[in-house]
Amino acid sequence: MALAYLTRRERFSAAHRLFKPELSDTENFDLFGQCSHPNWHGHNYELFVTVKGQVNPSLGYVVNLKKVSEIIREKVISKLDHKNVNLDVDFMQGILATTENLAIAIWRVLEKPIRETGAELHCVKIKETENNFVEYYGD
Amino acid sequence: MALAYLTRRERFSAAHRLFKPELSDTENFDLFGQCSHPNWHGHNYELFVTVKGQVNPSLGYVVNLKKVSEIIREKVISKLDHKNVNLDVDFMQGILATTENLAIAIWRVLEKPIRETGAELHCVKIKETENNFVEYYGD
Amino acid sequence: MALAYLTRRERFSAAHRLFKPELSDTENFDLFGQCSHPNWHGHNYELFVTVKGQVNPSLGYVVNLKKVSEIIREKVISKLDHKNVNLDVDFMQGILATTENLAIAIWRVLEKPIRETGAELHCVKIKETENNFVEYYGD
Amino acid sequence: MALAYLTRRERFSAAHRLFKPELSDTENFDLFGQCSHPNWHGHNYELFVTVKGQVNPSLGYVVNLKKVSEIIREKVISKLDHKNVNLDVDFMQGILATTENLAIAIWRVLEKPIRETGAELHCVKIKETENNFVEYYGD
Amino acid sequence: MALAYLTRRERFSAAHRLFKPELSDTENFDLFGQCSHPNWHGHNYELFVTVKGQVNPSLGYVVNLKKVSEIIREKVISKLDHKNVNLDVDFMQGILATTENLAIAIWRVLEKPIRETGAELHCVKIKETENNFVEYYGD
Amino acid sequence: MALAYLTRRERFSAAHRLFKPELSDTENFDLFGQCSHPNWHGHNYELFVTVKGQVNPSLGYVVNLKKVSEIIREKVISKLDHKNVNLDVDFMQGILATTENLAIAIWRVLEKPIRETGAELHCVKIKETENNFVEYYGD
């Protein structure tokens, strides 16, 4: 038996804004800087989903990569791509649209369907720009 | 004398939407697909500005790259980064926020200040995603 | 009116081999080196298709990017991805499977359907590895 | 003393196919999809080998990077580059040519020669496409 | 509560040389190869600083990314960018200018100011070229 | 007959400094900013050499890519990699070490040996950082 980690990259282009609704625009700017801009801004987000599991001796893989891709597209990308993270995404309602919170929310959405493939979710990584990324391991 | 081309890359993260205000959401979707989403989406845009000119025999360069970068940041990036292309950008008012129109508008904004450096604007290239980019040469 | 260039990147993973069927393996190795390996090798090819045209004043784009992508996928990618360039691809039959010949053949396949969109094919670029690429402009 | 991790990237372009020889083409397609294509396909694989060890106080490095590169090229790249993973590679005989199995096999090939440099093999990572990669840590 | 990892990339272009001052050029070449070249060479280094911490429930992030970037720029980049690692950098005096030693020295410089933000330094990664990088986790 | 363009990327890591020897350090700083730093700095330069020519109907390529790579390595890379552009490179003696001048000098070095392969040198492009590059077409 051998334990391997398989990572799939998917992408989504979305608008978002960092702000607390109970604060004024000025107060939000003090907390979140230009990321609080009231008219939104956006990113080409890159999502890296890592699953781990024993390599199936008969099939030679941890899990069918195509299946992993389909789960991510159905549960995550279809809800985020060409959308507004704050306004349109059911699993981000009432949550500050930071990269950290997005990674945690995506973990919660993916954990069960990934487990049903026989693998285990290991890491959700989101690259917001070429200079910033966040990783969440479920802890 | 030698003619060289110098390219500077700058980046901006912005929200936008493709739509015609006189049309309904459904009609805009028929024309522009998911890019017409009413709640906006966004991108990490990469902007490549190419200038050309004779290499200055005394200084060894076409133009001071730092000066080119400052012009692009002052005239373009400061207006687009962490902003909404449709709502916030003076030189995009009344213009469909396509990558083509953005490249043409940026050309018009940069042409004169680049000429004042002694070089000539050659190309404005905008990469919207890793799979799409537009080039405009002033024609 | 304004003339702009729009580029779409698509990818395909394919096997190929450089060889002349009338030569021995040794003779082919002398001509093509390790690229002539009889058991095939392969690449993640990146294909960049550039079209040019006037920006439509009403729609703000040269041509619908989604339409360009669909043409490339139907005419080119569906025939090359996860295939053998030498054995499986109708438009490469009887042609040495070099990057140059692949670019020329893809130009011939795309020229007419791109023209039917109202734009004009400008360049077919194929990146074979991170260190090598070929461009063909129809001349 | 300080424990550091050193990673070397090497590349190989190879053909492969996912299939079980005891099954028909149709059955293999059901299991492995287009990756089972009988005429092969291929990739530009990127291999990342991470070694760990105490930083040598006199030399300032974990291990001579050039030595690590030479080991990888001799033991792995020379056998895979411009080759067919299924047909040509001694350490992949009788093994399904998945990325997982390739990573495990490369680990087994590299573990001893890396140890002889004084460092320890930590991770073998293989990037098959820009969207997929596998990591193996020897467990 | 949720534990997340946040990574910031910063860059610096610097000259360096690997050598022991008590040795001759020939002896240094024997130890360090072309990296010992007496007239220096240089790199575009990429620095990835990863911090970890609980996601602040009120602000939705581990730590203000802008603050992390400012610390890295003030303490590290301002001392290394467009400089000579061997001659100009206070925290590298008397230390062999390997990537390993650079990562360890940057860790020591950043550990305290990162802790003062409320987060904890997790990893310093330095990419010297597209083929080589080093990671240090403080052990 | 068909005219194609073939590009080869090669890399070199080098130190350099922008300065005029007849000026003081302060005066050089006024002209060249931090690029004039007296103790040198450096870059991972990427060199893209584009050649053009008719595709050989018998061989399917413009020119043997391996031959192009060998010429570039022998004439250019061997002189620049792990070297100091100002001090070590014969074809840069007495020339300001800007990216423009480097591109022009490399053009002059490569023009004749490329012509002897039967192809024609079309462009020398040098990428100094991920944000800056220069192109020279021989004019």
Tab-separated table of C-alpha atoms in Angstrom, chain E residues 9 13 19-20 37 40 51 55-56 75 84 87 90 97 99 107-108 125 129-130 135-137:
chain	number	residue	atom	x	y	z
E	9	ARG	CA	5.380	36.372	-2.369
E	13	SER	CA	17.121	40.925	-7.704
E	19	PHE	CA	32.954	31.084	-1.613
E	20	LYS	CA	34.977	30.657	1.527
E	37	HIS	CA	32.720	32.958	-9.871
E	40	TRP	CA	29.700	37.648	-8.914
E	51	VAL	CA	2.420	32.599	8.316
E	55	VAL	CA	-8.715	33.081	11.450
E	56	ASN	CA	-9.984	36.131	13.338
E	75	LYS	CA	13.111	43.945	7.020
E	84	ASN	CA	24.975	42.224	-3.297
E	87	LEU	CA	28.682	42.608	0.640
E	90	ASP	CA	23.770	43.138	7.455
E	97	ALA	CA	25.487	33.214	0.672
E	99	THR	CA	19.960	29.777	-0.589
E	107	TRP	CA	13.532	33.421	9.139
E	108	ARG	CA	15.489	34.917	12.040
E	125	LYS	CA	10.795	29.541	0.906
E	129	THR	CA	15.791	29.862	-10.284
E	130	GLU	CA	12.805	28.195	-11.922
E	135	GLU	CA	12.281	25.784	2.346
E	136	TYR	CA	13.032	26.398	6.028
E	137	TYR	CA	10.502	25.808	8.837
